[in-house]
Coordinates of C-alpha atoms and ligand atoms in Angstrom, one line a residue:
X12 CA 20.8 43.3 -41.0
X13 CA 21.5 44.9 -37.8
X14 CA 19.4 46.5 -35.8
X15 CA 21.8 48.3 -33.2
X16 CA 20.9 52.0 -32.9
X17 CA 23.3 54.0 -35.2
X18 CA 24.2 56.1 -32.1
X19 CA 26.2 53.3 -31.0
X20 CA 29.7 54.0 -32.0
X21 CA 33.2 52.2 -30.6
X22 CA 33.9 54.4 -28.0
X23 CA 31.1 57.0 -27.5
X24 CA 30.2 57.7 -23.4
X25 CA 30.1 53.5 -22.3
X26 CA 29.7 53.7 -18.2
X27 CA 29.5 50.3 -17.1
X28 CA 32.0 47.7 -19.1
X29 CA 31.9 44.1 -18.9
X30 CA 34.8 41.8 -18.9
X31 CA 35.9 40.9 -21.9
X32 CA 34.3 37.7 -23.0
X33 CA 31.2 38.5 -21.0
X34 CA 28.4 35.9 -22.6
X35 CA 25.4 38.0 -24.2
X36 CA 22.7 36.1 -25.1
X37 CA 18.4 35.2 -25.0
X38 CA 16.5 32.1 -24.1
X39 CA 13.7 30.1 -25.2
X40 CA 12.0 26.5 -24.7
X41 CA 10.9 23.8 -26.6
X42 CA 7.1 24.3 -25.8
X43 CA 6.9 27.5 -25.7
X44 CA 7.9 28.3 -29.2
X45 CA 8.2 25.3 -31.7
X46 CA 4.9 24.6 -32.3
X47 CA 4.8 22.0 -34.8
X48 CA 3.5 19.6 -32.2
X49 CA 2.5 16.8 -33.9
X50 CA 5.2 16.3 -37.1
X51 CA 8.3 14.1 -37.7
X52 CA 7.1 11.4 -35.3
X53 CA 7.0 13.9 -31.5
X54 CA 4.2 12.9 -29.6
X55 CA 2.9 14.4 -26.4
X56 CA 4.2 15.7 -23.7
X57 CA 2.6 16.6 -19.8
X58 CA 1.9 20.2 -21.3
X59 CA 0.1 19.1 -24.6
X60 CA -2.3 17.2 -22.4
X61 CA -2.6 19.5 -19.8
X62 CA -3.8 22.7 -22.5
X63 CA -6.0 20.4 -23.6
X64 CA -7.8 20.9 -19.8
X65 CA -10.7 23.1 -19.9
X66 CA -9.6 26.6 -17.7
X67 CA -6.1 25.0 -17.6
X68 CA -4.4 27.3 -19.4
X69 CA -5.4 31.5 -19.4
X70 CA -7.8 32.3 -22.4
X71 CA -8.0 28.7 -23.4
X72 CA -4.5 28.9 -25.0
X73 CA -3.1 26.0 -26.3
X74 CA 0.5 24.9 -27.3
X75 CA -0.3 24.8 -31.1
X76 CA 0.9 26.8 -33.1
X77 CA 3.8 28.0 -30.9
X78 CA 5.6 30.7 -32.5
X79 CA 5.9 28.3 -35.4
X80 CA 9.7 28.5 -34.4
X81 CA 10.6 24.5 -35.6
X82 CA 9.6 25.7 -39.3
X83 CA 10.9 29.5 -39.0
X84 CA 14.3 28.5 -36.9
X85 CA 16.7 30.2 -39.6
X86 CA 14.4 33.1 -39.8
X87 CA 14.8 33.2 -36.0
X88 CA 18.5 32.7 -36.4
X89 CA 18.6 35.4 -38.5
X90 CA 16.8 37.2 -36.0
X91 CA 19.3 36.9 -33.4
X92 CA 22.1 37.7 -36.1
X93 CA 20.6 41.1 -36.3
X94 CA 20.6 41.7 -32.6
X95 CA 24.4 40.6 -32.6
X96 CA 23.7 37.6 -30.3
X97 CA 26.9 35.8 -28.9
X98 CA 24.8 32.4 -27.5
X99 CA 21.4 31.0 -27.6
X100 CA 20.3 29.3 -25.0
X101 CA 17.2 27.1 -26.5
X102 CA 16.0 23.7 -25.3
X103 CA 15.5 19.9 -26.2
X104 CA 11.8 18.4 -26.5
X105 CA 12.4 15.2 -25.1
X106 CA 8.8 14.2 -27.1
X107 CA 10.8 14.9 -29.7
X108 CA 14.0 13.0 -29.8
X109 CA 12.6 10.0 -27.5
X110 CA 8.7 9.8 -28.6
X111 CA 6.6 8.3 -25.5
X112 CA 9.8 8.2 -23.6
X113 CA 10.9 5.0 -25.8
X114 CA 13.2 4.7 -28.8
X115 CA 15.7 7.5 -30.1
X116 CA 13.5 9.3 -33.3
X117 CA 16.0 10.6 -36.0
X118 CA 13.7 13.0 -37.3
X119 CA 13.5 15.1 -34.0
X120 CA 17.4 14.6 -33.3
X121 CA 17.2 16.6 -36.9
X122 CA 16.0 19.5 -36.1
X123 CA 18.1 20.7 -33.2
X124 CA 21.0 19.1 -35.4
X125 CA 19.7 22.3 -38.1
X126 CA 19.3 24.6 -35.6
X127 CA 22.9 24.3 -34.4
X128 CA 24.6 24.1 -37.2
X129 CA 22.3 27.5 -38.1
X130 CA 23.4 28.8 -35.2
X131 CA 27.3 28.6 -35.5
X132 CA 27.2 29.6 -39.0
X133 CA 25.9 32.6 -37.9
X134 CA 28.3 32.8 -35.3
X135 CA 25.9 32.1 -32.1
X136 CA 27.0 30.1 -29.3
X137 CA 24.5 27.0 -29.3
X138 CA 23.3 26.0 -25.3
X139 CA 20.9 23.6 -24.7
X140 CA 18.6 23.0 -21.8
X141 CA 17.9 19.3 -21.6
X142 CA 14.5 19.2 -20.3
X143 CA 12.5 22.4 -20.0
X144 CA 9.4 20.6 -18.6
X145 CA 8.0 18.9 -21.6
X146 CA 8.3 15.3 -20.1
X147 CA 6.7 12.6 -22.4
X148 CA 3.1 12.1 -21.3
X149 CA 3.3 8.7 -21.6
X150 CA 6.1 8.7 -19.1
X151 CA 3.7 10.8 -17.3
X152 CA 1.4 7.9 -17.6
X153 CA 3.7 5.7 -16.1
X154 CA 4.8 7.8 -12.6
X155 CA 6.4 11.0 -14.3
X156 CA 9.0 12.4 -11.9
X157 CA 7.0 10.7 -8.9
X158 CA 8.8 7.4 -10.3
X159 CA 12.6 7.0 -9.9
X160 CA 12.5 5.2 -13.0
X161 CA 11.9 8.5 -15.1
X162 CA 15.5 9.7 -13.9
X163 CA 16.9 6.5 -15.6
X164 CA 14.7 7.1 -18.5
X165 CA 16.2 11.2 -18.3
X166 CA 19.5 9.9 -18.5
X167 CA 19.0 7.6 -21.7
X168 CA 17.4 10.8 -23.5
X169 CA 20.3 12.6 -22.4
X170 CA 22.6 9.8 -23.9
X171 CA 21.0 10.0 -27.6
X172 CA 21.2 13.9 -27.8
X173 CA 25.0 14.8 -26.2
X174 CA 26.0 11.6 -28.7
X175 CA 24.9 13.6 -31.3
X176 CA 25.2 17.3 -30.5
X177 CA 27.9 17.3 -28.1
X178 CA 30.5 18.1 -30.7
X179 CA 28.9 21.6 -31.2
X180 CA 26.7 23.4 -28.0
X181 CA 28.6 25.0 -26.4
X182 CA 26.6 24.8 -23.3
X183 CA 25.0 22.2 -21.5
X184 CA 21.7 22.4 -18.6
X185 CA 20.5 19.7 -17.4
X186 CA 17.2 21.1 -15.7
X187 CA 15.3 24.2 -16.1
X188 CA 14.2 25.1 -12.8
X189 CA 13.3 21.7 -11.2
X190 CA 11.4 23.7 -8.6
X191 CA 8.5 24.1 -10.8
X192 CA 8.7 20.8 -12.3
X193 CA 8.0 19.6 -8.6
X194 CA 6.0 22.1 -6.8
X195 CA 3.8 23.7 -9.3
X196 CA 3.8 20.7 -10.9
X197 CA 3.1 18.1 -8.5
X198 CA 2.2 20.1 -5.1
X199 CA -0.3 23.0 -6.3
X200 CA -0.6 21.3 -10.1
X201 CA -0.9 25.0 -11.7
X202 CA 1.6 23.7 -14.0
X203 CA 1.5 20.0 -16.0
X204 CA 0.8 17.6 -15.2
X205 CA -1.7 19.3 -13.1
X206 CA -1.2 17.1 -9.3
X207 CA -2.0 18.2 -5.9
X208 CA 0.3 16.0 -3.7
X209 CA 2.9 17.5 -1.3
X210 CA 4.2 13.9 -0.9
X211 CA 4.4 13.6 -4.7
X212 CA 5.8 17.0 -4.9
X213 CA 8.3 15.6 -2.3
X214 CA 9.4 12.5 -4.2
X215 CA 9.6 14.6 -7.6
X216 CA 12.7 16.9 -6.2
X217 CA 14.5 14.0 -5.0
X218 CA 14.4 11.9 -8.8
X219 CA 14.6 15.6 -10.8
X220 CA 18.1 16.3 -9.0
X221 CA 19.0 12.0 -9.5
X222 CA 17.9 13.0 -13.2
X223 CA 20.6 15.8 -13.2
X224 CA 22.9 13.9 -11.8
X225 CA 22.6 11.0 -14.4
X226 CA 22.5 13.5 -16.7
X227 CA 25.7 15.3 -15.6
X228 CA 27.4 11.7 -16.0
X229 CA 26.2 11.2 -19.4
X230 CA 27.1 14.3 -20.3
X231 CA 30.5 14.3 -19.5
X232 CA 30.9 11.0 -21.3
X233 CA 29.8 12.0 -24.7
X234 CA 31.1 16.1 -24.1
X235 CA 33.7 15.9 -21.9
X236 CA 35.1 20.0 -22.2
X237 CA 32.5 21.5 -22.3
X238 CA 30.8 23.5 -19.4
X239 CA 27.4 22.1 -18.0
X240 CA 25.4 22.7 -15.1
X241 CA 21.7 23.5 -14.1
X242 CA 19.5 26.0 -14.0
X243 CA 17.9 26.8 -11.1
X244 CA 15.1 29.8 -10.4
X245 CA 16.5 31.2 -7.1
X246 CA 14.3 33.9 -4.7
X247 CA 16.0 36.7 -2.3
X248 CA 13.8 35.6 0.6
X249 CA 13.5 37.9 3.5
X250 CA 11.3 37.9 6.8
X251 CA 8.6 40.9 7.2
X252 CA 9.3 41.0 10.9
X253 CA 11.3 38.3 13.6
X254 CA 7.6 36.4 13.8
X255 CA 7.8 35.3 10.3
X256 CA 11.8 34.2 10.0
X257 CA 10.7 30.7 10.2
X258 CA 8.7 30.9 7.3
X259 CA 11.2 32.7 5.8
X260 CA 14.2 30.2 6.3
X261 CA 11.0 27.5 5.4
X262 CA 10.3 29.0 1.9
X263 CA 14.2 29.4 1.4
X264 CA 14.8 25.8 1.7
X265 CA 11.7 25.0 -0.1
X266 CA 12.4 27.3 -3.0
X267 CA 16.5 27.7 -3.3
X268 CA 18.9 25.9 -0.1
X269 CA 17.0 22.1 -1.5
X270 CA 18.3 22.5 -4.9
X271 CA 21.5 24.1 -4.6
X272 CA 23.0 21.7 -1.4
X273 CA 21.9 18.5 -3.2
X274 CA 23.8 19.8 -6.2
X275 CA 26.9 21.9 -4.7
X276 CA 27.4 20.3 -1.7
X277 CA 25.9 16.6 -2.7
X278 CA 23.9 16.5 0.5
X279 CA 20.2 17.5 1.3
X280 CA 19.8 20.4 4.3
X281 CA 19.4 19.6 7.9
X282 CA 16.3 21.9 8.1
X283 CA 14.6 20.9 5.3
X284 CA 15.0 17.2 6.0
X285 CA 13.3 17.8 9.1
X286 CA 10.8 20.2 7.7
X287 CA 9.9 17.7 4.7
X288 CA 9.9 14.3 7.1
X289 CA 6.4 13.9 6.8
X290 CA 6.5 13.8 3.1
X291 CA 9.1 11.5 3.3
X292 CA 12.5 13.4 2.0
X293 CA 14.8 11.2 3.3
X294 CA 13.6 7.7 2.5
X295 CA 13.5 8.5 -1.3
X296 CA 17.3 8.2 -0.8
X297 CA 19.4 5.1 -1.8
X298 CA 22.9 4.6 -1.7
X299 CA 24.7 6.3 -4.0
X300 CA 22.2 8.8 -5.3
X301 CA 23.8 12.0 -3.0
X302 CA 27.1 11.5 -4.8
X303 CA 25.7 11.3 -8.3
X304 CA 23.7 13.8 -7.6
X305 CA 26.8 15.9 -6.3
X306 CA 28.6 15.6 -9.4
X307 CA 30.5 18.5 -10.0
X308 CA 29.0 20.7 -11.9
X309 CA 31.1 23.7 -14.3
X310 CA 28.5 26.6 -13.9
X311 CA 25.0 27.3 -12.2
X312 CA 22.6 28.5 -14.5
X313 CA 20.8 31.6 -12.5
X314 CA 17.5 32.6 -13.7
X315 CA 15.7 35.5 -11.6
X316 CA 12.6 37.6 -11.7
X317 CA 12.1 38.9 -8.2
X318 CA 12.4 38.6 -4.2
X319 CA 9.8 37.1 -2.2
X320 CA 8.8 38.7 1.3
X321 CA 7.9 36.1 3.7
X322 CA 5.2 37.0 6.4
X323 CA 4.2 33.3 8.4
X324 CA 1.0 31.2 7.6
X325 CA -2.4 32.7 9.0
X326 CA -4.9 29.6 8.5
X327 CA -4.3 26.7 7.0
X328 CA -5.6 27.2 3.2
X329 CA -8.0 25.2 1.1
X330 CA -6.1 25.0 -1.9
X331 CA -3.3 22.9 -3.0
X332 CA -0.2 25.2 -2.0
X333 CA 3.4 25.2 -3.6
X334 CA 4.4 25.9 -0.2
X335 CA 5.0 21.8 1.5
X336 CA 5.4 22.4 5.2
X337 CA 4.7 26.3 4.9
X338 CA 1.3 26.0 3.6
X339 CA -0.7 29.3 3.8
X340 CA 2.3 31.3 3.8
X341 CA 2.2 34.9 2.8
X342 CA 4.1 37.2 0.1
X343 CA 3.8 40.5 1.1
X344 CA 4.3 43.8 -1.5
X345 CA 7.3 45.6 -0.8
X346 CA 5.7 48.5 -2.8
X347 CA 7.8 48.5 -6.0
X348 CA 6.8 48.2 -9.5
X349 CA 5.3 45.0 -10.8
X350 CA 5.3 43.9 -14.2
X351 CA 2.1 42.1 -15.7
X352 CA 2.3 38.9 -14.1
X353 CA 2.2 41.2 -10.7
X354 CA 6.0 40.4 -10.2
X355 CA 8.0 42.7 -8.5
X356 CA 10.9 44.9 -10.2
X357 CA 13.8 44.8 -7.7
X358 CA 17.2 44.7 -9.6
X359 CA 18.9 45.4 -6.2
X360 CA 17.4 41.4 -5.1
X361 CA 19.6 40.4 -8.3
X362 CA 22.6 41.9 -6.4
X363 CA 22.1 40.3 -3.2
X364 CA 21.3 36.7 -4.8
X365 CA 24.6 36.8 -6.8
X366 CA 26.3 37.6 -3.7
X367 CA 24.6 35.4 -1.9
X368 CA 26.2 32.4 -4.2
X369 CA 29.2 34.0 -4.6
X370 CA 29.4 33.2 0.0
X371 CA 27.9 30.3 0.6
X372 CA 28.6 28.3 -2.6
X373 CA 32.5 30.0 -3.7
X374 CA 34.5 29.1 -6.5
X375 CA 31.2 28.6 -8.7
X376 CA 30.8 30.1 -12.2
X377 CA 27.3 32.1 -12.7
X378 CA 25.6 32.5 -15.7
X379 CA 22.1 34.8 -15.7
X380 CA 20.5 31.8 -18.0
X381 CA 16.9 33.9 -17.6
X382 CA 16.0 37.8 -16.6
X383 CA 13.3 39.3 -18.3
X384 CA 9.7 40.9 -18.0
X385 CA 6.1 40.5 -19.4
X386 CA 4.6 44.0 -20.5
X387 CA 1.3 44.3 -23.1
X388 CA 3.5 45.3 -25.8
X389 CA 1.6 46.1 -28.6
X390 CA 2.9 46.9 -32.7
X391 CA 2.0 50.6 -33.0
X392 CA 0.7 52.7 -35.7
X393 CA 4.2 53.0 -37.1
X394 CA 5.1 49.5 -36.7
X395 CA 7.2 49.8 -33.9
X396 CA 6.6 48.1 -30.1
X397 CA 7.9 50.6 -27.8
X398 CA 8.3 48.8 -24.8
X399 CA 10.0 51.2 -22.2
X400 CA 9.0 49.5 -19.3
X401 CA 10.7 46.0 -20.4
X402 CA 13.8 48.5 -21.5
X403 CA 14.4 50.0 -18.4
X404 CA 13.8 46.5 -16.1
X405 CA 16.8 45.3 -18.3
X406 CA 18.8 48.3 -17.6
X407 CA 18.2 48.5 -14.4
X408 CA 18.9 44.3 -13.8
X409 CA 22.4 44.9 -15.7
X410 CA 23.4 47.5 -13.7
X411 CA 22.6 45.0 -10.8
X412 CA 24.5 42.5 -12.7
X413 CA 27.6 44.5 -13.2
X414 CA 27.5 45.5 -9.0
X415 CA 27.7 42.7 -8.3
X416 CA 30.7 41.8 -10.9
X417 CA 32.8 44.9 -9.4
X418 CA 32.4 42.7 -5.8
X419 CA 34.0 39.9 -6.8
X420 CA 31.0 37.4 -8.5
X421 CA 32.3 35.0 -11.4
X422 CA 29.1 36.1 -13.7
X423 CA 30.1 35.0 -17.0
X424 CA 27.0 36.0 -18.9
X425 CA 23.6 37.0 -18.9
X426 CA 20.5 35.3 -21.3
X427 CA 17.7 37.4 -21.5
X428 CA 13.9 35.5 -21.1
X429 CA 12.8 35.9 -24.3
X430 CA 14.5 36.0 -27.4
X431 CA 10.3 35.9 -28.9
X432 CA 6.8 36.0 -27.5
X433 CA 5.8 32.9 -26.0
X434 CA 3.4 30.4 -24.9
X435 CA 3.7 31.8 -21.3
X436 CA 2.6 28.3 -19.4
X437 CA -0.7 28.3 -17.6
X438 CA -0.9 32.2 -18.0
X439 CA -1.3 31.5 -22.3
X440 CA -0.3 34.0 -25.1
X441 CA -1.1 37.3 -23.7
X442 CA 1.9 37.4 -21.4
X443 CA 4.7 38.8 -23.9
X444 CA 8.4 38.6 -22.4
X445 CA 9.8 38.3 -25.9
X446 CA 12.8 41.2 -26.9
X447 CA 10.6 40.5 -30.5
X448 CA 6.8 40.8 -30.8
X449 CA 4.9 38.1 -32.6
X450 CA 1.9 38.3 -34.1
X451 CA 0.7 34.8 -33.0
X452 CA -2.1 35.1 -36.2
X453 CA 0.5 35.5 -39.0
X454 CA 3.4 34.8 -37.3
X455 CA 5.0 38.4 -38.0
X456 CA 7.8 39.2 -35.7
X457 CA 8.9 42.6 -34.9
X458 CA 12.2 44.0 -33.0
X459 CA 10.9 45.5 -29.9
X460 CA 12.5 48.8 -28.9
X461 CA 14.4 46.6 -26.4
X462 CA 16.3 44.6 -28.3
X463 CA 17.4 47.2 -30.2
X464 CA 18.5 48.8 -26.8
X465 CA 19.9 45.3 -26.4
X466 CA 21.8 45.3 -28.9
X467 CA 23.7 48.1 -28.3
X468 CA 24.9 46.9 -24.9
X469 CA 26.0 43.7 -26.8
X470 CA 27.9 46.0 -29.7
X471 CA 29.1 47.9 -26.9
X472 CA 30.0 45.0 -24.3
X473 CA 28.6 48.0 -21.5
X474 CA 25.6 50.2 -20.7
X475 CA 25.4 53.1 -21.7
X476 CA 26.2 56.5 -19.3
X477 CA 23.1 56.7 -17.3
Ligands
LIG11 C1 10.5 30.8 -15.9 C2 10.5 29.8 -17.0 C3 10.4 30.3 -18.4 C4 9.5 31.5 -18.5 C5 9.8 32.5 -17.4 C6 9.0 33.7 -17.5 O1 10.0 30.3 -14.8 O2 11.7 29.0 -16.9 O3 10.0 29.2 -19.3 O4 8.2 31.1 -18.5 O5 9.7 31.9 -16.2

């Protein structure tokens, strides 16, 4: 049933349109939601070993049960039906299909082979994410993303699922933000597998974006219409004062100019070469690798939650830092909002990064693949979540969306991060993004005011008069 408000009616006061066509959709990944963890053959991946780690994960959280998504999908689907969803943008557990890393497991093919045929029956555009950073521990095991091999073994896993879903997503992404596979990873090891080597770090980036690039190849082979790209978390970066532009221009080719050159240009900046020599950048290169790696992609998925203000290192720190070459740096406030993981609510930032692409990398389709906030929701008296705070971050980050759409950007959709509570990494279950609540006890999920908000934009293909 749906859940758009009755006050939306075909024409009534719509101020901001979007082009016809315009993709409306939510995300979620594998480990965040499915749960189920240990059935039809899936073994571990980096992130079910690394919640296992005493203080690893915020309030000793663990990946089990999910939000028991791989046995409520169609429930979920029907979920998304009710908020008049055009595309889900979900993604592939690689423990799944490719236990261990080794031989293709039918069972876990299954399920995503359910879930998109659930998905177009109810009229949802399926797009996958092809690894959302549950690598197979015992690849981990074996060098994870410090080992060249693992791209190889990426583009094998890739093979087995286009072969057998390419006929129906409608989407493919390679990576989900290879930044944090690398640096929070490998460099400052918040994230699994939990490492504290900027030279590991280092080598990571260079096989994640030969892993994309395989991937791209495989992709085409076994899909060859259909769009695909990557996704990549990209950061306005500015400077606090003229002192601290190095820093700046340091953390912008750490955190956005490394991934997108490689990708859209096939070749690794000048500046960062030189800033990551010491961690050894360049010899991780063989022959060949920039132009697979450059393999033109259809789209670039953009997911963004906020700007970063650079001010230059004080002291060198203690602790492992995210930040290779930059160590130390600072983020200063800009004094705006922040939403419960302390991030900083500037819709205006999305503006300027879409415009950004839009110069230095032309000609490029742009989808939002994730936009979204964490708030302490909480199911009310009544039974109803009224989360304001996450409703008007999405209103205001549309309206940034469609400025930058009247100046010329090819954005051709927008996924909301989440379509459910999650499993938010290191930080555990407290931190709800999800447009529905779950009850992570007995699994009850309840539309959020958001997503009925949501929904109405979707019915309405525009935002309502302000
Ligand atoms: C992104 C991740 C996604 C989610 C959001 C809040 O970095 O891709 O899984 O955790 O942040």
């Amino acid at each position: 049933m749906s859940v758009v408000p009755s006050s939306v009616s075909s024409q009534e006061s719509v101020s901001l349109r979007f082009p016809t066509g315009f993709v409306w959709g939510a995300a979620t990944a594998s480990f965040q939601i499915e749960g189920a963890t240990t059935v039809d053959g899936r073994t571990d991946s980096i992130w079910d070993e690394f919640c296992r780690r005493p203080g690893a994960v915020a309030n000793g959280d663990t990946g089990e049960p999910g939000a028991d998504h791989y046995r409520r999908y169609q429930a979920d689907v029907d979920l998304m039906t009710s908020l008049g969803l055009g595309a889900y943008r979900f993604s592939v557990a690689w423990p799944r299909v490719r236990p261990d890393g080794g031989a293709v497991n039918p069972a876990g093919l299954d399920f995503y082979d359910r879930l998109v045929d659930a998905l177009l029956a109810a009229g949802i555009s399926p797009w996958a994410t092809l690894y959302h950073w549950d690598l197979p521990q015992a690849l981990e095991e074996a060098g994870g993303w410090t080992s060249r091999d693992t791209a190889y073994r990426f583009a094998d896993y890739v093979d087995s699922v286009v072969e057998r879903l390419g006929d129906r997503v409608a989407g493919w992404l390679t990576l989900n933000e290879p930044w944090c596979s690398a640096f929070a990873g490998y460099a400052s090891g918040r994230h699994a597998p939990g490492v504290a080597s900027p030279t590991a770090a280092v080598s990571a980036v260079h096989h994640l974006l030969l892993a994309h690039g395989l991937g791209m190849e495989r992709i085409r082979a076994h899909a060859p219409g259909t769009p695909a790209g990557i996704t990549l978390n990209l950061f306005p970066v500015a400077a606090v004062s003229p002192a601290d532009e190095d820093a700046a221009r340091r953390v912008d080719g750490l955190q956005n100019r490394i991934f997108l050159d490689p990708v859209l240009r096939g070749a690794y900046p000048d500046d960062v070469l030189m800033d990551l020599a010491p961690y050894g950048l360049a010899g991780l290169v063989r022959d060949g690798d920039m132009a697979t790696i450059g393999t033109p992609v259809d789209m670039l998925g953009v997911n963004y939650y906020r700007p970063l203000l650079v001010a230059a290192p004080l002291v060198s720190p203690d602790e492992p830092s995210e930040w290779v070459g930059v160590e130390g740096v600072r983020f200063l406030p800009s004094g705006l909002p922040r939403t419960e993981l302390g991030w900083e609510v500037s819709p205006a930032g999305l503006t300027d990064l879409l415009l950004r692409l839009r110069d230095e990398y032309p000609r490029l389709p742009l989808y939002i693949t994730e936009n979204g906030a964490a708030y302490p929701d909480a199911v009310g008296p009544d039974g109803q979540v009224r989360d304001t705070d996450r409703l008007a971050y999405l209103d205001g980050h549309l309206r940034a969306a469609h400025a930058a759409l009247r100046q010329g950007v090819d954005l051709r959709g927008y996924f909301c991060w989440s379509l459910l509570d999650n499993l938010e990494w290191a930080e555990g279950y407290a931190k709800r993004f999800g447009l529905v609540h779950v009850d992570f006890e007995t699994q009850a999920r309840t539309v959020k005011e958001s997503a009925r908000w949501y929904a109405g934009v979707i019915a309405r293909n525009g935002l309502p008069a302000a």
